[in-house]
Amino acid sequence: MEFVLSLGIGIMTGSGVWLILRPRTYQVIIGLSLLSYAVNLFIFGVGGVKSNAAPLLEEGVPISSMTDPVPHALVLTAIVIGFATTALFLVVLLAARGLTGTDHVDGREQPK
Amino acid sequence: MTGELILVLLVCLPFAGSLAATVLLRTDSRVLAARLAGGVAFAGLLLTAMLYPAVRDGGRVRFDLEWLPQLGLNVTLRMDGFAWLFAMLITGIGCLVVLYARYYMSEEDPVPRFFSFLMAFMGSMLGIVLSGNVILLSVFWELTSIFSFLLISYWHNNAAARDGARMALTITGIGGFCLLAGLLVLGYIVGSYDLDAVLAAGDVIKAHPLYLTALVLILIGALTKSAQVPFHFWLPNAMAAPTPVSAYLHSATMVKAGVFLLVRLWPALSGTYEWFVLVGIAGTCTLLLGAYFAMFQQDLKGLLAYSTISHLGLITTLLSLGSPVAAVAAIFHMMNHATFKASLFMAAGIIDHETGTRDMRRLSGLFRYLPITGTLAMVASAAMAGVPLLNGFISKEMFFAEAVETHADSMLDRMLPYIATLAGAFSVAYSLRFIHQVFFGPPPTDLPKPKPHEPPHWMRFPIEFLVLACLVVGIIPSLSIGPFLHSAVLSVLGERTPEYSLAVWHGVNTPLIMSMIALIGGAALYFVLKDYLARCDDGPPLFRHLAGQRIFERVLVTVSWKWARWLESRLGTRNLQPQLRLVAAAGLLVGVVPLYIAGFSPKAPVLGEVDPIFAVIWCVGAFCAVGAAYQAKYHRLAALVLLGGAGITTCITFVWLSAPDLAITQLVVEIVTTVLLLLGLRWLPKRSEKVDNSVTLAARSRRLRDFVLALSCGFGMFLFSYAIMKQPVPDAIASYFLEKAYTEGGGRNVVNVILVDFRGFDTMGEIAVLAIVALTVFALLRRFRPAADSIEKPEQQRIQNAYDDARPERSAGDTVRDYLLVPSVIMQWMFPVVITFSIYLFLRGHDLPGGGFAGGVTMAIAFLLQYLAGGVRWAEDRIRILPLRWMGFGLLTAAATGMGAWLLGYPFLTTHSQYIELPFIGKVPAASALLFDLGVFSLVVGATVLILIALAHQSVRSHRVRNPEAPKAEEA
Amino acid sequence: MSGWQQHLIIAPIIIPLVAGALLLFFDERERVLKAMISAVSCLALAAVAFSLFRLAATDGFEGVYLLGNWPAPFGIVLVVDRLSALMLVLASILAIPTLVYALARWHAAGAHFHSLFQFLLMGLNGAFLTGDLFNLFVFFEVMLAASYGLLMHGSGPMRVKAGLHYIAVNLAAALCFLIGVSAIYGSAGTLNMADLAVRIGEIEGERRMLLEAGAGILGVVFLIKAGMWPLNFWLPGAYSAATAPVAGIFAIMSKVGIYVILRLSLLVFGQGASAGLGLNVLLYGGMATIAFGTIGVLASQALGRLASYSVLVSSGTLLAVLGLNNGVVTAGALFYMVSSTLTIAAFFLLIELVERGQDAGASVLAVTMEAYGDADEEDEEVEVGVTMPGTIAVLGICFAACGILLSGLPPLSGFVAKFAMLSGMIGTNVSAEGPIPASVWWIVGLLILSGLAALISMTRAGIRTFWASMEGTVPRVLVMEMAPVMLLIALTMALTIQAGPAMRYMEETVRSLQQPAAYIDAVVNARRAGIAEPGGPDGGGGI
């Protein structure tokens, strides 16, 4: 479990980092989204990974069997904030594209 | 009036006057300003005079006021005989200069400004001589630099004045900073910044390993201020200042500050070999070069400036010798030089004023026009040359006497007599030239102002007074200046005060012979050089072309401009990619290094525990991620789909690993994000692989580097997360939440309880972020301008519309409507369903997966569907939603819920919970947390809808022409 | 815990939040009303900040606020101590002049200025108050999100381009923040700073390693915020592109990073294996930053960039000095932080007025004018107050004051601050025995050089602006634009005169930071409302 998950996180991170280093704003935003997935999974993974141990209190289910709920809460907050910032970045890159006429991250085409 | 009070007044009065002149006076009230300044200066003179009894024979007056006591910086004013003498000089010459300036300044000049600067300078200068705390001294030291800058640049429309002022400030500023550092080190050695303590600790200082450091730093300060070689060149350039300023700052007072400091610290620093060498070399070089340069100046003030430099060199040389008598001579010469040099500057000013030029090649035979001024100038320059019966003679004799003595036996010491005599000869030569070339010879031919005549009497009065002083001191020294000089010497040297005699005649001895040689030699030199000097260009023959200030300017420009810009472009960047690269690299470094140090080696995973299905899911996920990375440049839509794939994988993982809340939230967010990006795609430029596939080598290497970086980041993250997942979290707080969630939080969904109760404050901040972003998006899009090439409708739409236009029975857009008929109907029907679902999600949140955020986003999706179905116009005809209101309401509700607890005396966000029966839905937790969650819900709806609408709207107003203004290039 | 005093602690966060929310109910056209709300909120903030300041200065004040009445470390706590109180006061002091300045003209340049301004204040105050790592992240995001909005307030290519870079870098930083925090949670099992400080002792082995990795990543984030070279290239672009009032309030944003570094390094990572490493990074990184900032100050022609590089110089100075980890010098550094923040804010506000007569400023205005002249824009430039008499003179004096402050010349607080730091390094207040280490000499040299560079380029710029070019054109300046600048400069004067008491406060602050025990104790044993024994087993938060 952990191995697969962390491998997945690694791959997502790699792709994300590669993308945010690209010159096109669209690539950067896709990269940022990938990275935020990776980071959310990371936070989530910190709490340890268990199946069928949702922190939903019911009669007869021992607390000890449940996963650590704190990382879940953190991830929820992180997701929301990530969503907000992605939306913002999208609009900013559209505005930049509109005002500068290019979708290069520096607002002007670099001399090759 | 007590001594302390007088000290305070002495320093404060000038500043007060300056302030008054700036604030009260109108720019045209010339006489008033002059009167004010004169009054202040004269008051200062009287106050100083009143203190004489207190400081006679070694007494001192002291005033202490705590400023920064814990750091040893206090407002300590301290007057002793030496300070008294200087204070008299400053205030006395101050009076005369003000009187002179009142006539000198012309009608156009904004005189109040001039006098206010002048008074402020006087205050700072008095501060220097009176401060009894070395740090305070450096405070006033810098102030004099600042005000001298303002005074030199008084005529700031004249470029020479601006440059001269800037150079003066830069050089003396450098000096000031070094001085401060030096004084700090001195304080470190002594353990106090108090002047008395410092003076008392002379032996400790000289023995300390940091003595040389302190000495060098302090000397840089003193020598720059006193324009000693090699820092001398700012002074001649400062001559662009109005003549009263030159007379006051650059001959009588400010340039004396350097030597003043040397005398002040003489007991603490002097007497070592380092002192002798450093100070001595600077002094003798200045003495000689200054005098030599002075001979070849064509500008009257230039000549005087270099002669000032040379005389300051003389004083420095005297101080370098380290013998008490030399110190006496130094102090004495400071006074004498101030008197005759100030008067000469004023005379030069009058000549300039009357003839309109200061160029000696054009001046001649002025004696017939200006007999009185001429006479005065002659006496003064005779004093400058050291002619007997004038004050200059006596101090120069003392200098010669000291020069022949041997002190620290060395090359320098043995050469001193010859240097002294030679310099003396030079000074005789330039003094002679000053008189002879200006006042004698044929009447001037080409004067800018023909017919010069004597100035008004009161303008000449200061000169008369000073010249009289020269004579009196020169003839009866011991009766006139004797006692004052003595108390000054006493205060500096204390018990080391030597026997010395101020007398005109000591019989025929070496000094006298040296003087005679200097006089005759100088006269001879002048008459040899006369004709050459009358014609030659400005500046001495050998050094004419290495003008200090040009070198300085060039160096300054090179270092502070060219190199700086070069370095800035090398060490910094204005592009985004390098910055992100650095961030990634830094994160990788600090993240992985500890793992490396700790020698971390992950345990190989047991394949048994890997669930195959999960593995397969993740293969897809990984493929999506990599694919997105690969496609993002040319196939944006594909990349978006793949991104969605990765998102879904994340979602499934959450489900799989028992985090239903996350799964739901992730899913709804996924949907909205995708829609947003889709809406955005339309505004991005077309890019096809055919157009730009010219990949240079540089680009390839860049990509390789980025690839390596990305790979290592990925690998590092993999290791890191694997390590941390294998590490069970120390159960510090988790179980607490599980236990209390129901009993105290009143909810079964622990995650939700944490969100709205235990850590509700986080949620509060999070919704604030959402609100802020929505506002920003709105504000930005209000100013949105599509790029020129994405204004026209998308291709497909155009084709369809063209098809419609071709058919008479169809109107534009019908085809689109036909295509979208079924989906739009479905979407319209789904509206109530989705709304209900969202409310359901919201209500059950406290016990089961769901909650305010998920519910809110779902409802936003419901609205979004309407937009997709019917288009912007259609949707807005039917549903009127005011997102801003929703947001405001949400935030206020959340805040109010939190504040409600105050009423019950509990801290913010304390909750209160119970269950209530609702028809159809059943038992519902009515925790006050629910109210909070309602706030979240409402805000999320508002914010999301606002963002979506704002973006969707662009298609409606895209026809708006983008204004032609091209993107601005970054300023150089 | 009881009484209004306790609830006062959260007011700095709630007041701007409520104000910002209220503002949403009013249309952009109701400018006066919006201005009123914003102003009232700022004044209230200042009042609260000052009373907290006074409370924090009194001994035995338990400035801990248990949100939701949950005991630490389970709930989120807010903590007011001398340091956070100082930062609160600084922020609220800065807010008033910048707001007034904005009211004259700039708040009309775009939508929702006031809400964003309030939310920025909320984020700042939250970051200063919170005692919980993840909550710190949340408030960083609040602050940053608002700063994105404000930076691009008024739109225009320059600002949007700068905004793009600024946002991209900060999003990357935010991701690092999350990684760091969760790594710390994973290894220490807590998010509460005080609790972390307690636990950090007994963490060893792999846990320790992960903890250090997490802490390191967090450190990178804060260094990005603080603007340490080479992670600070976003700063000059962003600060110089922002509108004057925004740049003015941004002057304190780079100090937030410094604040957090100071707080965590002394509270949590004060001792232990990783402490020394971190200090060296601060020391040398700080020196590099001073050098880079100095170079930038010399190399920049436009005043805006000059000011931005001065921000870097000030950050570098603080970082390097904190790296020395010497109490006396740190106290001086706190004084310097206050002084330089006020200075830079004043300078940013002044620049726009000075350049208004000239091309550079005109172009910036043109950008907003283009925004005004929009087809569907109702807002037009509103004139408030009357144009200044003797404008040039006042501008000149203020400019000179800024130059003096930046280059650390007497008599203003810049000098006192520099002296206070130097005196602790090479002066009478050197506490350490033995010879002065080389690194200290380097810092001294850099400080002096940076001051000199500021002097050179400020005179250069001043001469160019006032004497060479501004002969004819007198910029139109309103009193309510000039007054804030003068107020800020007056504050630096007050700081100079009151140097003694101010330094005493700073020294007390440093002393309290160096003994974190009291802080930790206060947080861990904070008593809950309405419950006899803290954190009792049956104790219920609800009623």
mmCIF file of C-alpha atoms in Angstrom, chain B residues 598-797:
data_model
loop_
_atom_site.group_PDB
_atom_site.id
_atom_site.type_symbol
_atom_site.label_atom_id
_atom_site.label_comp_id
_atom_site.label_asym_id
_atom_site.label_seq_id
_atom_site.Cartn_x
_atom_site.Cartn_y
_atom_site.Cartn_z
ATOM 1 C CA ALA B 598 20.688 10.017 8.986
ATOM 2 C CA GLY B 599 21.668 7.381 6.439
ATOM 3 C CA PHE B 600 18.046 6.551 5.694
ATOM 4 C CA SER B 601 17.515 3.328 3.726
ATOM 5 C CA PRO B 602 13.881 2.336 3.033
ATOM 6 C CA LYS B 603 12.860 -1.205 3.794
ATOM 7 C CA ALA B 604 12.040 -3.095 0.610
ATOM 8 C CA PRO B 605 8.248 -3.511 0.357
ATOM 9 C CA VAL B 606 6.719 -6.934 0.721
ATOM 10 C CA LEU B 607 4.847 -7.559 -2.536
ATOM 11 C CA GLY B 608 2.214 -9.492 -0.640
ATOM 12 C CA GLU B 609 0.862 -6.407 1.003
ATOM 13 C CA VAL B 610 0.413 -4.594 -2.291
ATOM 14 C CA ASP B 611 -3.190 -4.845 -3.369
ATOM 15 C CA PRO B 612 -3.175 -5.562 -7.139
ATOM 16 C CA ILE B 613 -6.275 -3.551 -7.949
ATOM 17 C CA PHE B 614 -4.952 -0.591 -6.079
ATOM 18 C CA ALA B 615 -1.692 -0.991 -7.955
ATOM 19 C CA VAL B 616 -3.525 -1.044 -11.277
ATOM 20 C CA ILE B 617 -5.494 2.060 -10.385
ATOM 21 C CA TRP B 618 -2.269 3.777 -9.639
ATOM 22 C CA CYS B 619 -0.696 2.647 -12.889
ATOM 23 C CA VAL B 620 -3.514 4.516 -14.590
ATOM 24 C CA GLY B 621 -3.012 7.440 -12.278
ATOM 25 C CA ALA B 622 0.685 7.578 -12.981
ATOM 26 C CA PHE B 623 0.030 7.312 -16.703
ATOM 27 C CA CYS B 624 -2.411 10.221 -16.488
ATOM 28 C CA ALA B 625 0.060 12.368 -14.574
ATOM 29 C CA VAL B 626 2.928 11.726 -16.980
ATOM 30 C CA GLY B 627 0.632 12.069 -19.958
ATOM 31 C CA ALA B 628 -0.624 15.420 -18.710
ATOM 32 C CA ALA B 629 2.955 16.549 -18.285
ATOM 33 C CA TYR B 630 3.696 15.440 -21.824
ATOM 34 C CA GLN B 631 0.614 16.870 -23.523
ATOM 35 C CA ALA B 632 0.200 20.161 -21.705
ATOM 36 C CA LYS B 633 2.032 22.196 -24.316
ATOM 37 C CA TYR B 634 0.307 21.271 -27.530
ATOM 38 C CA HIS B 635 -2.868 19.420 -26.609
ATOM 39 C CA ARG B 636 -4.379 21.368 -23.771
ATOM 40 C CA LEU B 637 -7.704 19.559 -23.820
ATOM 41 C CA ALA B 638 -6.019 16.177 -23.682
ATOM 42 C CA ALA B 639 -3.876 17.372 -20.811
ATOM 43 C CA LEU B 640 -6.973 18.564 -19.019
ATOM 44 C CA VAL B 641 -8.652 15.200 -19.434
ATOM 45 C CA LEU B 642 -5.560 13.411 -18.181
ATOM 46 C CA LEU B 643 -5.392 15.785 -15.240
ATOM 47 C CA GLY B 644 -8.955 14.806 -14.482
ATOM 48 C CA GLY B 645 -7.836 11.199 -14.618
ATOM 49 C CA ALA B 646 -5.172 11.887 -12.044
ATOM 50 C CA GLY B 647 -7.782 13.657 -9.923
ATOM 51 C CA ILE B 648 -10.116 10.680 -10.117
ATOM 52 C CA THR B 649 -7.289 8.403 -9.053
ATOM 53 C CA THR B 650 -6.709 10.609 -6.043
ATOM 54 C CA CYS B 651 -10.413 10.459 -5.334
ATOM 55 C CA ILE B 652 -10.502 6.678 -5.515
ATOM 56 C CA THR B 653 -7.485 6.466 -3.272
ATOM 57 C CA PHE B 654 -9.339 8.478 -0.676
ATOM 58 C CA VAL B 655 -12.301 6.146 -0.881
ATOM 59 C CA TRP B 656 -10.080 3.124 -0.725
ATOM 60 C CA LEU B 657 -8.184 4.345 2.261
ATOM 61 C CA SER B 658 -11.234 5.200 4.335
ATOM 62 C CA ALA B 659 -11.532 8.937 3.775
ATOM 63 C CA PRO B 660 -15.029 9.369 2.309
ATOM 64 C CA ASP B 661 -15.159 13.064 3.142
ATOM 65 C CA LEU B 662 -12.054 13.721 1.175
ATOM 66 C CA ALA B 663 -13.343 11.693 -1.699
ATOM 67 C CA ILE B 664 -16.558 13.683 -1.958
ATOM 68 C CA THR B 665 -14.829 17.019 -1.625
ATOM 69 C CA GLN B 666 -12.136 16.056 -4.083
ATOM 70 C CA LEU B 667 -14.774 14.968 -6.577
ATOM 71 C CA VAL B 668 -16.848 18.132 -6.506
ATOM 72 C CA VAL B 669 -13.749 20.318 -6.564
ATOM 73 C CA GLU B 670 -12.488 18.259 -9.480
ATOM 74 C CA ILE B 671 -15.629 18.996 -11.445
ATOM 75 C CA VAL B 672 -15.578 22.711 -10.801
ATOM 76 C CA THR B 673 -11.871 23.050 -11.522
ATOM 77 C CA THR B 674 -12.246 21.222 -14.817
ATOM 78 C CA VAL B 675 -15.127 23.446 -15.847
ATOM 79 C CA LEU B 676 -13.107 26.530 -14.956
ATOM 80 C CA LEU B 677 -10.156 25.366 -17.010
ATOM 81 C CA LEU B 678 -12.481 24.555 -19.900
ATOM 82 C CA LEU B 679 -13.906 28.045 -19.757
ATOM 83 C CA GLY B 680 -10.346 29.349 -19.741
ATOM 84 C CA LEU B 681 -9.049 27.328 -22.671
ATOM 85 C CA ARG B 682 -10.927 29.482 -25.128
ATOM 86 C CA TRP B 683 -8.730 32.509 -24.372
ATOM 87 C CA LEU B 684 -5.389 30.846 -24.862
ATOM 88 C CA PRO B 685 -3.492 31.181 -28.138
ATOM 89 C CA LYS B 686 -3.531 28.413 -30.712
ATOM 90 C CA ARG B 687 -0.354 26.377 -30.661
ATOM 91 C CA SER B 688 0.425 23.569 -33.047
ATOM 92 C CA GLU B 689 3.555 21.455 -33.074
ATOM 93 C CA LYS B 690 4.308 22.458 -36.655
ATOM 94 C CA VAL B 691 4.744 26.130 -35.865
ATOM 95 C CA ASP B 692 7.458 26.180 -33.209
ATOM 96 C CA ASN B 693 9.479 22.996 -33.228
ATOM 97 C CA SER B 694 12.812 24.743 -33.665
ATOM 98 C CA VAL B 695 14.533 23.315 -30.603
ATOM 99 C CA THR B 696 17.990 24.765 -30.122
ATOM 100 C CA LEU B 697 20.774 23.039 -28.229
ATOM 101 C CA ALA B 698 20.410 25.508 -25.385
ATOM 102 C CA ALA B 699 16.748 24.654 -25.097
ATOM 103 C CA ARG B 700 17.575 20.959 -25.078
ATOM 104 C CA SER B 701 20.101 21.372 -22.272
ATOM 105 C CA ARG B 702 17.610 23.477 -20.329
ATOM 106 C CA ARG B 703 15.035 20.742 -20.675
ATOM 107 C CA LEU B 704 17.518 18.091 -19.654
ATOM 108 C CA ARG B 705 18.343 20.061 -16.502
ATOM 109 C CA ASP B 706 14.686 20.544 -15.680
ATOM 110 C CA PHE B 707 14.033 16.895 -16.351
ATOM 111 C CA VAL B 708 16.760 15.848 -13.954
ATOM 112 C CA LEU B 709 15.467 18.251 -11.346
ATOM 113 C CA ALA B 710 11.908 17.025 -11.767
ATOM 114 C CA LEU B 711 13.032 13.428 -11.609
ATOM 115 C CA SER B 712 14.996 13.966 -8.423
ATOM 116 C CA CYS B 713 12.156 15.916 -6.843
ATOM 117 C CA GLY B 714 9.822 13.074 -7.661
ATOM 118 C CA PHE B 715 12.221 10.527 -6.271
ATOM 119 C CA GLY B 716 12.862 12.582 -3.160
ATOM 120 C CA MET B 717 9.162 12.958 -2.568
ATOM 121 C CA PHE B 718 8.733 9.240 -3.060
ATOM 122 C CA LEU B 719 11.378 8.446 -0.465
ATOM 123 C CA PHE B 720 10.100 11.052 1.912
ATOM 124 C CA SER B 721 6.502 9.959 1.808
ATOM 125 C CA TYR B 722 7.431 6.308 1.986
ATOM 126 C CA ALA B 723 9.539 6.981 5.045
ATOM 127 C CA ILE B 724 6.829 8.980 6.718
ATOM 128 C CA MET B 725 4.049 6.538 5.922
ATOM 129 C CA LYS B 726 6.029 3.688 7.378
ATOM 130 C CA GLN B 727 6.284 5.780 10.501
ATOM 131 C CA PRO B 728 3.151 5.513 12.652
ATOM 132 C CA VAL B 729 2.127 8.917 13.947
ATOM 133 C CA PRO B 730 2.824 9.258 17.660
ATOM 134 C CA ASP B 731 -0.689 9.312 18.993
ATOM 135 C CA ALA B 732 -0.659 12.679 20.673
ATOM 136 C CA ILE B 733 -4.014 14.178 19.829
ATOM 137 C CA ALA B 734 -5.756 11.875 17.348
ATOM 138 C CA SER B 735 -7.509 9.641 19.886
ATOM 139 C CA TYR B 736 -8.635 12.693 21.827
ATOM 140 C CA PHE B 737 -10.634 13.813 18.814
ATOM 141 C CA LEU B 738 -12.079 10.345 18.279
ATOM 142 C CA GLU B 739 -13.149 10.210 21.888
ATOM 143 C CA LYS B 740 -14.569 13.683 22.276
ATOM 144 C CA ALA B 741 -16.065 14.113 18.821
ATOM 145 C CA TYR B 742 -19.420 12.746 19.872
ATOM 146 C CA THR B 743 -19.459 13.413 23.595
ATOM 147 C CA GLU B 744 -18.347 17.017 23.318
ATOM 148 C CA GLY B 745 -18.485 17.899 19.638
ATOM 149 C CA GLY B 746 -21.863 16.266 19.168
ATOM 150 C CA GLY B 747 -21.104 14.657 15.830
ATOM 151 C CA ARG B 748 -20.242 11.210 14.549
ATOM 152 C CA ASN B 749 -18.239 12.331 11.543
ATOM 153 C CA VAL B 750 -15.048 13.104 13.351
ATOM 154 C CA VAL B 751 -13.448 14.837 10.396
ATOM 155 C CA ASN B 752 -16.374 17.189 10.062
ATOM 156 C CA VAL B 753 -16.407 17.824 13.796
ATOM 157 C CA ILE B 754 -12.743 18.725 13.638
ATOM 158 C CA LEU B 755 -13.466 21.068 10.756
ATOM 159 C CA VAL B 756 -16.368 22.917 12.325
ATOM 160 C CA ASP B 757 -15.477 22.593 15.975
ATOM 161 C CA PHE B 758 -12.059 21.474 17.140
ATOM 162 C CA ARG B 759 -10.277 23.341 14.370
ATOM 163 C CA GLY B 760 -13.172 25.480 13.193
ATOM 164 C CA PHE B 761 -10.849 28.447 13.131
ATOM 165 C CA ASP B 762 -8.940 26.902 10.244
ATOM 166 C CA THR B 763 -12.174 26.550 8.316
ATOM 167 C CA MET B 764 -12.936 30.164 9.035
ATOM 168 C CA GLY B 765 -9.635 31.225 7.527
ATOM 169 C CA GLU B 766 -10.143 28.866 4.618
ATOM 170 C CA ILE B 767 -13.495 30.350 3.645
ATOM 171 C CA ALA B 768 -11.937 33.783 3.972
ATOM 172 C CA VAL B 769 -9.354 32.692 1.409
ATOM 173 C CA LEU B 770 -12.123 31.514 -0.885
ATOM 174 C CA ALA B 771 -13.915 34.841 -0.531
ATOM 175 C CA ILE B 772 -10.751 36.824 -1.193
ATOM 176 C CA VAL B 773 -9.949 34.827 -4.287
ATOM 177 C CA ALA B 774 -13.461 35.275 -5.620
ATOM 178 C CA LEU B 775 -13.194 39.030 -5.138
ATOM 179 C CA THR B 776 -9.806 39.135 -6.821
ATOM 180 C CA VAL B 777 -11.066 37.105 -9.756
ATOM 181 C CA PHE B 778 -14.035 39.411 -10.093
ATOM 182 C CA ALA B 779 -11.906 42.534 -9.939
ATOM 183 C CA LEU B 780 -9.435 41.182 -12.462
ATOM 184 C CA LEU B 781 -12.010 40.011 -14.950
ATOM 185 C CA ARG B 782 -13.767 43.330 -14.821
ATOM 186 C CA ARG B 783 -10.698 44.688 -16.542
ATOM 187 C CA PHE B 784 -10.300 41.627 -18.749
ATOM 188 C CA ARG B 785 -9.230 42.239 -22.290
ATOM 189 C CA PRO B 786 -9.008 39.245 -24.623
ATOM 190 C CA ALA B 787 -5.932 39.086 -26.802
ATOM 191 C CA ALA B 788 -6.445 40.287 -30.349
ATOM 192 C CA ASP B 789 -6.203 36.810 -31.856
ATOM 193 C CA SER B 790 -8.785 35.244 -29.537
ATOM 194 C CA ILE B 791 -11.520 37.819 -29.970
ATOM 195 C CA GLU B 792 -13.402 36.249 -32.864
ATOM 196 C CA LYS B 793 -15.716 33.357 -32.105
ATOM 197 C CA PRO B 794 -14.242 29.834 -32.036
ATOM 198 C CA GLU B 795 -13.934 28.102 -35.394
ATOM 199 C CA GLN B 796 -16.669 25.522 -34.902
ATOM 200 C CA GLN B 797 -19.160 28.130 -33.814
#
